[in-house]
Coordinates of C-alpha atoms and ligand atoms in Angstrom, one line a residue:
M88 CA 38.1 127.4 131.5
Q89 CA 42.0 129.1 131.2
T90 CA 42.9 131.5 133.5
V91 CA 44.9 134.5 133.1
S92 CA 46.3 137.1 135.7
S93 CA 47.3 140.6 136.0
I94 CA 49.9 141.1 137.6
S95 CA 52.7 143.9 138.6
L96 CA 54.6 144.2 142.1
A97 CA 53.6 148.2 142.3
G98 CA 50.6 150.1 143.1
G99 CA 49.3 151.9 140.2
Q100 CA 50.8 150.0 137.0
G101 CA 47.9 149.6 135.8
K102 CA 46.8 145.8 136.6
T103 CA 42.8 146.4 137.2
T104 CA 42.1 148.6 134.0
M105 CA 43.9 146.1 132.3
V106 CA 41.5 143.3 133.9
L107 CA 38.1 145.3 133.4
F108 CA 39.1 145.7 129.2
V109 CA 40.3 142.4 128.9
A110 CA 37.3 141.1 130.6
R111 CA 34.6 143.0 128.7
L112 CA 36.2 143.1 125.4
L113 CA 35.8 138.7 125.9
A114 CA 32.5 139.0 127.2
A115 CA 31.6 141.5 124.8
K116 CA 33.1 138.5 121.7
G117 CA 30.4 136.1 123.3
H118 CA 32.8 134.2 126.2
T119 CA 31.7 133.6 129.4
V120 CA 33.7 135.6 131.8
L121 CA 34.5 134.8 135.5
A122 CA 36.3 137.8 136.9
I123 CA 37.8 138.0 140.0
D124 CA 39.2 140.8 142.5
A125 CA 41.9 139.1 144.2
D126 CA 43.0 142.8 145.8
P127 CA 41.0 144.0 149.4
Q128 CA 41.6 147.3 147.4
S129 CA 38.7 146.1 145.5
S130 CA 39.2 148.3 143.0
L131 CA 37.8 146.1 140.3
T132 CA 35.0 145.5 142.2
T133 CA 34.1 148.9 142.2
F134 CA 35.1 149.2 138.2
L135 CA 32.4 146.8 137.4
G136 CA 29.7 149.1 139.4
F137 CA 28.8 146.3 142.0
T138 CA 28.3 146.6 145.5
V139 CA 29.1 144.1 148.1
E140 CA 26.1 143.3 150.7
P141 CA 26.9 143.1 153.9
D142 CA 27.8 139.2 155.5
S143 CA 27.2 138.1 151.4
P144 CA 30.5 135.8 150.4
T145 CA 33.5 137.0 148.4
L146 CA 36.7 135.7 147.8
L147 CA 37.8 135.5 151.4
E148 CA 34.9 132.8 152.1
V149 CA 35.9 131.2 148.7
L150 CA 39.0 130.7 149.7
K151 CA 38.7 130.0 152.8
K152 CA 36.2 127.0 151.8
Q153 CA 33.6 128.5 153.8
V154 CA 31.2 128.7 151.1
D155 CA 31.1 126.7 147.5
T156 CA 33.2 128.7 144.6
K157 CA 29.6 129.0 143.0
D158 CA 27.9 130.8 145.8
G159 CA 30.8 133.6 145.8
I160 CA 30.1 134.9 142.0
Y161 CA 28.4 137.2 141.4
E162 CA 26.1 138.6 137.8
T163 CA 27.5 141.8 136.7
R164 CA 25.2 144.8 135.1
Y165 CA 26.9 142.9 131.8
N166 CA 26.2 140.4 130.0
N167 CA 28.5 137.2 130.0
L168 CA 30.7 138.9 133.0
F169 CA 30.2 137.6 136.3
L170 CA 32.4 138.4 139.3
I171 CA 33.4 137.2 142.4
P172 CA 34.2 140.3 144.9
S173 CA 36.3 141.2 147.2
D174 CA 36.5 144.1 150.3
D175 CA 39.3 145.1 152.5
A176 CA 38.6 142.1 155.2
L177 CA 40.4 139.8 151.7
D178 CA 43.5 140.9 153.8
T179 CA 42.5 138.7 157.1
V180 CA 43.0 136.1 153.9
Q181 CA 47.2 135.9 154.2
D182 CA 47.4 134.5 157.9
Y183 CA 44.9 131.6 156.4
L184 CA 47.1 131.4 153.6
A185 CA 50.2 131.0 154.9
G186 CA 49.5 128.4 157.2
S187 CA 48.0 126.5 154.8
G188 CA 51.4 125.0 153.5
T189 CA 50.1 124.4 150.2
G190 CA 48.7 128.4 150.2
A191 CA 49.6 129.3 146.8
L192 CA 47.6 125.8 145.6
T193 CA 44.3 127.1 147.1
L194 CA 42.7 129.2 144.5
G195 CA 43.2 127.3 141.9
R196 CA 41.9 124.1 143.8
R197 CA 38.9 126.4 144.4
L198 CA 38.3 127.5 140.9
K199 CA 38.1 123.6 139.9
S200 CA 34.4 123.3 140.5
V201 CA 33.9 126.2 138.0
A202 CA 35.9 125.8 135.5
K203 CA 33.3 124.2 133.4
L204 CA 31.2 127.2 133.9
F205 CA 33.1 129.6 131.9
N206 CA 35.8 130.0 128.9
Y207 CA 37.8 132.5 130.4
C208 CA 38.9 133.3 134.5
I209 CA 40.7 137.0 134.8
I210 CA 42.2 137.8 137.9
D211 CA 43.6 141.5 139.6
A212 CA 45.7 140.6 141.5
P213 CA 47.3 143.6 144.4
P214 CA 50.4 145.4 144.3
Q215 CA 52.1 143.4 147.2
R216 CA 54.3 140.3 147.4
S217 CA 52.4 138.9 149.5
Q218 CA 50.0 135.3 150.1
I219 CA 47.3 137.0 148.0
S220 CA 50.0 137.5 144.9
L221 CA 51.6 133.4 144.6
T222 CA 47.8 131.7 144.8
V223 CA 46.5 134.2 142.6
I224 CA 49.7 133.3 140.3
G225 CA 49.1 129.4 140.9
A226 CA 46.0 129.7 139.8
S227 CA 46.9 131.6 136.3
D228 CA 47.7 129.8 132.7
G229 CA 48.9 133.1 131.5
L230 CA 50.3 136.5 133.1
M231 CA 49.4 140.0 131.4
I232 CA 52.2 142.0 133.3
P233 CA 50.8 145.8 133.0
V234 CA 54.4 148.3 133.9
E235 CA 54.1 152.0 133.8
A236 CA 56.6 153.7 131.3
S237 CA 58.4 154.9 134.2
V238 CA 61.3 154.2 136.4
K239 CA 58.9 153.0 139.5
G240 CA 57.7 150.6 136.5
L241 CA 60.9 149.2 135.9
Q242 CA 61.4 148.7 139.2
S243 CA 57.9 147.0 139.4
L244 CA 58.8 144.7 136.0
I245 CA 62.3 143.7 138.0
R246 CA 60.2 142.3 141.0
T247 CA 57.2 140.6 138.8
L248 CA 59.6 138.7 136.4
E249 CA 61.8 137.7 139.8
L250 CA 58.8 136.2 141.4
I251 CA 57.4 134.4 138.7
N252 CA 60.8 132.9 138.2
E253 CA 61.3 131.8 141.6
L254 CA 57.8 130.2 141.6
K255 CA 58.6 128.6 138.4
E256 CA 61.9 127.3 138.8
E257 CA 62.3 126.4 142.5
D258 CA 58.8 125.0 144.0
E259 CA 57.0 125.3 140.6
T260 CA 54.0 126.4 141.6
F261 CA 53.3 128.7 138.3
G262 CA 53.5 126.3 135.3
G263 CA 52.0 128.5 132.8
R264 CA 52.9 131.2 130.4
V265 CA 54.0 135.0 130.9
L266 CA 51.4 136.4 128.1
G267 CA 53.5 139.5 127.7
V268 CA 54.4 143.1 129.2
V269 CA 52.1 146.0 128.3
P270 CA 53.7 149.4 128.8
F271 CA 51.3 151.6 130.7
R272 CA 50.8 155.3 130.4
D273 CA 52.7 155.8 127.4
R274 CA 52.8 159.6 126.9
W275 CA 52.5 161.1 123.2
V276 CA 53.4 164.9 122.5
G277 CA 51.3 165.3 119.1
L278 CA 52.8 162.3 116.8
R279 CA 55.8 161.6 119.0
R280 CA 56.5 159.3 122.3
T281 CA 58.0 160.9 124.6
T282 CA 62.2 160.6 125.1
E283 CA 61.1 159.4 128.8
S284 CA 58.6 156.9 127.6
E285 CA 60.7 155.9 124.9
S286 CA 63.2 155.3 127.2
N287 CA 61.8 153.2 129.5
I288 CA 59.9 150.9 126.9
E289 CA 63.0 150.4 125.4
S290 CA 64.7 149.4 129.1
M291 CA 61.0 147.5 129.3
K292 CA 62.3 145.4 126.1
Q293 CA 66.1 144.8 127.8
I294 CA 65.0 143.8 131.4
T295 CA 62.5 141.2 129.4
S296 CA 65.1 140.0 127.1
Q297 CA 67.0 138.8 130.2
W298 CA 64.2 136.5 131.3
F299 CA 62.7 135.2 127.9
E300 CA 63.9 134.9 124.7
E301 CA 60.7 136.3 122.6
D302 CA 59.9 139.7 122.5
L303 CA 56.9 140.0 124.9
V304 CA 57.1 143.7 125.4
L305 CA 53.3 144.2 123.7
P306 CA 51.8 147.3 122.4
S307 CA 51.4 149.8 125.2
I308 CA 48.6 151.7 126.9
R309 CA 48.4 155.3 125.8
E310 CA 48.1 157.8 129.0
S311 CA 44.7 159.0 128.5
E312 CA 41.4 160.3 130.2
K313 CA 39.7 158.6 128.2
F314 CA 40.1 155.5 130.1
K315 CA 39.2 156.7 133.4
Q316 CA 36.2 157.9 131.5
A317 CA 35.3 155.1 130.2
I318 CA 36.0 153.6 133.6
N319 CA 33.9 156.1 135.5
R320 CA 31.3 156.1 133.0
G321 CA 31.2 151.9 132.6
L322 CA 32.1 152.1 129.1
T323 CA 34.2 149.8 126.7
L324 CA 37.0 151.8 124.7
H325 CA 34.8 150.7 121.7
E326 CA 32.0 152.3 122.8
M327 CA 33.4 155.2 123.5
G328 CA 34.5 155.3 119.9
Q329 CA 38.2 154.9 120.8
E330 CA 39.3 152.1 118.7
D331 CA 42.7 152.6 118.0
L332 CA 43.3 153.1 122.2
A333 CA 41.2 149.9 122.4
Y334 CA 44.3 148.1 120.4
P335 CA 46.8 146.7 123.0
I336 CA 43.2 145.4 124.8
E337 CA 42.5 143.8 121.5
V338 CA 46.7 142.0 121.3
L339 CA 45.9 140.8 124.9
V340 CA 42.8 138.8 124.0
D341 CA 44.4 137.4 121.1
K342 CA 47.0 136.5 123.5
I343 CA 44.6 134.7 125.8
Y344 CA 43.1 132.6 122.6
S345 CA 46.6 131.9 121.9
L346 CA 46.2 129.6 125.3
D347 CA 43.6 127.2 123.8
G348 CA 44.3 127.7 120.5
K349 CA 41.2 129.5 120.0
H350 CA 40.9 132.0 116.8
D351 CA 38.2 134.3 116.9
Ligands
ATP888 P1 47.0 149.0 142.4 O1 48.1 148.6 142.4 O2 46.5 150.7 143.6 O3 45.7 148.2 142.4 P2 46.6 149.3 139.3 O4 48.3 149.1 138.6 O5 45.2 147.9 139.5 O6 46.7 149.9 140.7 P3 45.0 150.9 138.0 O7 44.3 151.2 138.9 O8 44.5 149.8 137.1 O9 46.0 150.5 138.3 O10 45.5 152.7 137.5 C1 45.9 153.2 138.0 C2 45.4 154.7 138.3 O11 45.3 155.3 136.3 C3 43.8 154.3 137.7 O12 42.8 155.6 138.3 C4 43.0 154.1 136.6 O13 42.0 155.2 136.5 C5 43.8 155.2 135.3 N1 44.7 155.4 134.7 C6 43.9 153.9 134.1 N2 43.9 154.0 132.4 C7 44.8 155.0 132.1 C8 45.7 155.6 131.3 N3 45.3 154.9 129.6 N4 46.2 156.3 131.3 C9 45.7 157.7 132.1 N5 45.6 156.7 133.5 C10 45.1 156.3 133.3
MG889 MG1 44.1 147.6 140.9

């Protein structure tokens, strides 16, 4: 199982959107996929049309080891796609992770027992720098960083790269790879990108090049109502007939394949 997380340390950067479409595309290609909602806001759980029944285990109970990991995994309405859901009670896990001393390693440890059941695990992280974010990054082989093409997005990118760098260099919690930075809500008017998007994406390239030698800024996710419509209707972009908009998701899937050297 290769584990890939969507991380960006600000709200509304496209984390959940990216997890949803990447997980669904991998599942549609026939891979067995475990999606994990690691955000107490539980947007991914909602986007996947899943309702947590009272008293049924979620990521909270899995992290606290109150249940076996497999008992926190549910089928979704989509073939090959499974979910460890969350609800707002997940917030209470912060103290548990902080108190354990090795909180950043907790999620990775809990996933070991199910690693043989899935080809890919795709995790949605919360927007804050928190114990949950640390354990999500610690569990990951690859990270995808969505960044809104705005000033807020650039600040999120810097905070996120700083955190990844700390976890990599200082305490070796993260031994994986950054798969790419994906500009989110890239605005175009007709055939031209707006000057604001243009300059923000240029800044993303400059910021990223201070940390990495290769150009990690990937094809952008366009500003488009079609994404929201697809989410609301439970459809993939391909099912909506939006192959062009799905291109950045396809590129991400290729990057994920490159983690284990597999090709479609
Ligand atoms: P949070 O930090 O709150 O978890 P997030 O980083 O997960 O946010 P998303 O929830 O994925 O961000 O996206 C933010 C909003 O943008 C959502 O309401 C979503 O419906 C909307 N959205 C998704 N794709 C697009 C798009 N291509 N263009 C415009 N809006 C979009
Ligand atoms: Mg989200």
